[in-house]
Structures are given as structure tokens and as C-alpha cells.
XYZ file of C-alpha atoms in Angstrom:
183
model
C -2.312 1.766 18.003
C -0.901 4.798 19.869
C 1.851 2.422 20.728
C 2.808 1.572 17.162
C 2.540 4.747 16.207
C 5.452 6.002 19.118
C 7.660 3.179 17.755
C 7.115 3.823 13.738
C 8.539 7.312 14.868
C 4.381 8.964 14.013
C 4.030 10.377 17.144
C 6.137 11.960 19.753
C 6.454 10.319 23.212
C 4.882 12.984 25.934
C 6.851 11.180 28.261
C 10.011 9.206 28.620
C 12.289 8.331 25.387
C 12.620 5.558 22.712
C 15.998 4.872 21.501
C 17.405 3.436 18.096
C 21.256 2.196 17.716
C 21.967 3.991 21.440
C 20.494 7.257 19.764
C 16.854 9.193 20.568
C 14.365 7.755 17.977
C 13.719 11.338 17.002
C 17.550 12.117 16.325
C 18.067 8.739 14.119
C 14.543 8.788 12.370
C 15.502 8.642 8.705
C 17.786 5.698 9.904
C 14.757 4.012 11.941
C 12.532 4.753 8.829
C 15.327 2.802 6.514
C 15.453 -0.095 8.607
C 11.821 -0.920 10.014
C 9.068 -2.740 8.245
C 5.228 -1.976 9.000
C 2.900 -4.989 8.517
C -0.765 -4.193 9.289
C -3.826 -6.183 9.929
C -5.074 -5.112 6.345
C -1.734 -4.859 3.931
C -1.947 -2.393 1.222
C -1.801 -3.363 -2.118
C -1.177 -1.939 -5.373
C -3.137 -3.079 -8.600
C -0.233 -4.299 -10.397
C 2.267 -7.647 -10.466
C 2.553 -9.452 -7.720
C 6.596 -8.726 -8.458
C 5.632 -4.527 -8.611
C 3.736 -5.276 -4.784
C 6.902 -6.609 -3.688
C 9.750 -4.394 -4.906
C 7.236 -0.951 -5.297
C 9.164 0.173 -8.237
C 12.880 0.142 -6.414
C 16.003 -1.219 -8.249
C 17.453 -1.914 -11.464
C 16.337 -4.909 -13.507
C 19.065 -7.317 -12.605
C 19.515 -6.326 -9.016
C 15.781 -6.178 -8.939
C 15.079 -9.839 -10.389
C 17.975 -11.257 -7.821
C 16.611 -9.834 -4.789
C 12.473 -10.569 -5.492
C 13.966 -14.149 -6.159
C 15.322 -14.371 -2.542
C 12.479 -12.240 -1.044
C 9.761 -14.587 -2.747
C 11.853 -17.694 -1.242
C 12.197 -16.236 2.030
C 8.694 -15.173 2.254
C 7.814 -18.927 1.420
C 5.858 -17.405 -1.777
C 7.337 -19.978 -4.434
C 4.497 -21.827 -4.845
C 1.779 -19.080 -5.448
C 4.125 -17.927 -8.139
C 4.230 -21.427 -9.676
C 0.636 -21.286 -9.447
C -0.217 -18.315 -11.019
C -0.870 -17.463 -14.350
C 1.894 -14.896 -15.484
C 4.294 -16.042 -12.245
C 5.518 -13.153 -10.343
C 4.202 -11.047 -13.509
C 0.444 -12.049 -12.630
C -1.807 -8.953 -11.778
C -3.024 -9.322 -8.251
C -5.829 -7.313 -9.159
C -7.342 -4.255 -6.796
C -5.915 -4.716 -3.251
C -4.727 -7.925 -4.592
C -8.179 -9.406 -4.375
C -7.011 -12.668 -6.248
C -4.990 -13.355 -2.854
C -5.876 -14.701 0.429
C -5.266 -13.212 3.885
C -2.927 -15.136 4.403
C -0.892 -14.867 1.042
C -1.395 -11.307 1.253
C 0.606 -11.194 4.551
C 3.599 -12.778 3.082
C 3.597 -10.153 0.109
C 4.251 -7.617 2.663
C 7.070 -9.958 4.580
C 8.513 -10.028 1.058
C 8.049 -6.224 0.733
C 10.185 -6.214 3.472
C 12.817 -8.618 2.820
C 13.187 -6.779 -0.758
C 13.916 -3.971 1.218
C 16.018 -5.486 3.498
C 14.494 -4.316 6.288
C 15.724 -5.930 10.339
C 12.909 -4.940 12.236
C 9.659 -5.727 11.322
C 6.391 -3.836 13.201
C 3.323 -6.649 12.904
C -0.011 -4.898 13.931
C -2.724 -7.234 14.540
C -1.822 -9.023 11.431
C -3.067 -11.958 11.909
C -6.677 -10.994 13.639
C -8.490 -11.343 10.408
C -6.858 -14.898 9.418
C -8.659 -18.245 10.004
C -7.058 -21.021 12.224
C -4.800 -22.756 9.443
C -3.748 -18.996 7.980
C -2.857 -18.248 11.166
C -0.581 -21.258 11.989
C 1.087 -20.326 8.445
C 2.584 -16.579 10.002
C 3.358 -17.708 13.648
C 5.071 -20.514 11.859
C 6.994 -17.799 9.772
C 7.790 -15.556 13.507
C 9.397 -18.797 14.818
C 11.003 -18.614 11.469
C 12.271 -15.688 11.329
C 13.159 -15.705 15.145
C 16.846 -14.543 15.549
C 17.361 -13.500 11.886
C 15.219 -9.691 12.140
C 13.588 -7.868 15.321
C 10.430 -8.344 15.326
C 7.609 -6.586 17.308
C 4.491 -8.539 17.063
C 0.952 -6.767 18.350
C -1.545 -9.192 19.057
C -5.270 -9.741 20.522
C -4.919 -14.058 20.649
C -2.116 -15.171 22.912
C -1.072 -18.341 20.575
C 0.001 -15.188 18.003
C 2.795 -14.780 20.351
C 3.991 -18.163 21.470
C 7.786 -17.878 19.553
C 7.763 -14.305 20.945
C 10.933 -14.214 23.971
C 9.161 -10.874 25.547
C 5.737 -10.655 25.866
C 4.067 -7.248 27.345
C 0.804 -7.344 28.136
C -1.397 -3.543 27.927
C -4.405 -2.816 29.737
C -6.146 0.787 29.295
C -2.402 2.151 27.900
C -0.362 0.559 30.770
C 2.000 -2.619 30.678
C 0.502 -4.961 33.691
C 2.822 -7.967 32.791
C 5.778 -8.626 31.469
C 7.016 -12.695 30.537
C 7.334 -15.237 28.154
C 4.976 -16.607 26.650
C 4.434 -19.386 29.454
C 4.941 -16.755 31.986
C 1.922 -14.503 30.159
């Protein structure tokens, strides 16, 4: 957690430096802030339309309708909208209670592809998931592999299999450093 909270730019490294673009984190931290998503373990949601969870108010109507279309696609949300009563209009009811775990993860990879976001911060979030729910986001990592940066925390190994750098922390200190057959 302390960690995550040095790269999201919370907290203030005591020692050594982070940098973003070949500048200090804490020079280019509006930039950082622009351009990183933050997917926890338990995503927030608002009690609204699945389409308000995605975009959080941002945009005009037209932009607005173009980019939810490709952030729904890309998030591999199509079919819960086809399913749902109102489509993308559809409450989702208090922290979107009507969705699964798993469904509720891809809302906030659509969140960030909405906000076009190329590095995306993945805390535990798939810890809470069963087996098949699971399988569903690592599939989306080795998806998404290439196209954003992605920084994946994890307690189960098999989380990280499409990962190229895997660092492994005991007690607040890397002990090993590989991929994933390495690890």
C-alpha cells in the first residue's frame, strides 16, 4: 500500500526518487495525475448510470457518447449493456450493487479508457474475484499488454503471468526480481 501510494504521487519518497517522462514525480505531478489510472481491490461507484460511472460527468454529449462507445468496447462491457434494462442508461444502484466483481472491475478499466489514461495502477484487484472472474481480468492484462503501462499489485502469482517484470516485496524490500517463470 505504501508502495502505491509513492507511485500515485500520495506520499513523498524518504529516500531515493521516482521519475515521470525523465522528470521527478513531484515536479510533473499534475501531468502524472492526468495520465495514471487507479484500480483498487474494491472500485468505487457512484449511484447513477452505468454510462455516469464511466465518464463521471466529463465531456460534451457527442464527444461523450463517442468515447463511452469505445471505452465500453474496449473494456469488453458490450454485453452487460445489451443485457441491461435501460443499456448504458441502467442505474447500477448503490456501489453498483446490481454488478459483479468482476463487471465492476471493467467499469473502472472503462473509467479509464474514457479518460484516456496510459498507465493504469491495479491494487489487489483481483483478490476478491472467484477463479473464472479472475481469468476474465488477467485475460484483459494480456490484453492490454503493449497498448498502456500497467502496474499490477498482486497476492496470487497466476495474477501476474502476462506481467514482463515481476518484483517480489517482503517486509518493504524487493527480494526478487524476474518474469513470471523466473518468480
Amino acid at each position: 500500500t505504501t508502495l502505491v501510494d509513492v507511485i500515485l504521487g500520495l506520499l513523498v519518497c524518504q529516500s531515493g526518487a521516482l521519475f515521470y517522462n525523465g522528470s521527478a514525480l513531484h515536479s510533473s505531478l499534475a501531468s502524472w495525475r492526468r495520465n495514471v489510472a487507479y484500480i483498487p481491490q474494491e472500485v468505487f461507484l457512484i449511484d447513477d448510470s452505468l454510462h455516469n460511472n464511466i465518464s463521471l460527468g466529463s465531456a460534451d454529449a457527442d464527444e461523450k457518447s463517442d468515447r463511452l462507445k469505445n471505452a465500453i468496447l474496449q473494456a469488453r462491457l458490450s454485453e452487460l449493456v445489451a443485457e441491461l434494462t435501460n443499456g448504458g442508461d441502467t442505474h447500477l444502484g448503490e456501489q453498483g450493487i446490481r454488478l459483479s466483481g468482476g463487471q465492476r472491475q471493467r467499469v473502472a478499466l472503462a473509467r479509464a479508457f474514457f479518460h484516456n489514461r496510459e498507465v493504469l495502477v491495479m491494487d489487489e484487484a483481483t483478490s476478491a474475484l472467484d477463479t473464472d472472474t479472475e481469468r476474465e481480468i488477467v485475460d484483459e492484462i494480456q490484453r492490454l499488454k503493449g497498448n498502456v503501462t500497467m502496474i499490477v499489485i498482486a497476492h496470487r502469482l497466476s495474477t501476474l503471468q502476462h506481467c514482463d517484470r515481476i518484483y517480489r516485496l517482503e517486509q518493504g524490500k524487493i527480494v526478487a526480481v524476474g518474469s513470471y517463470q523466473d518468480i
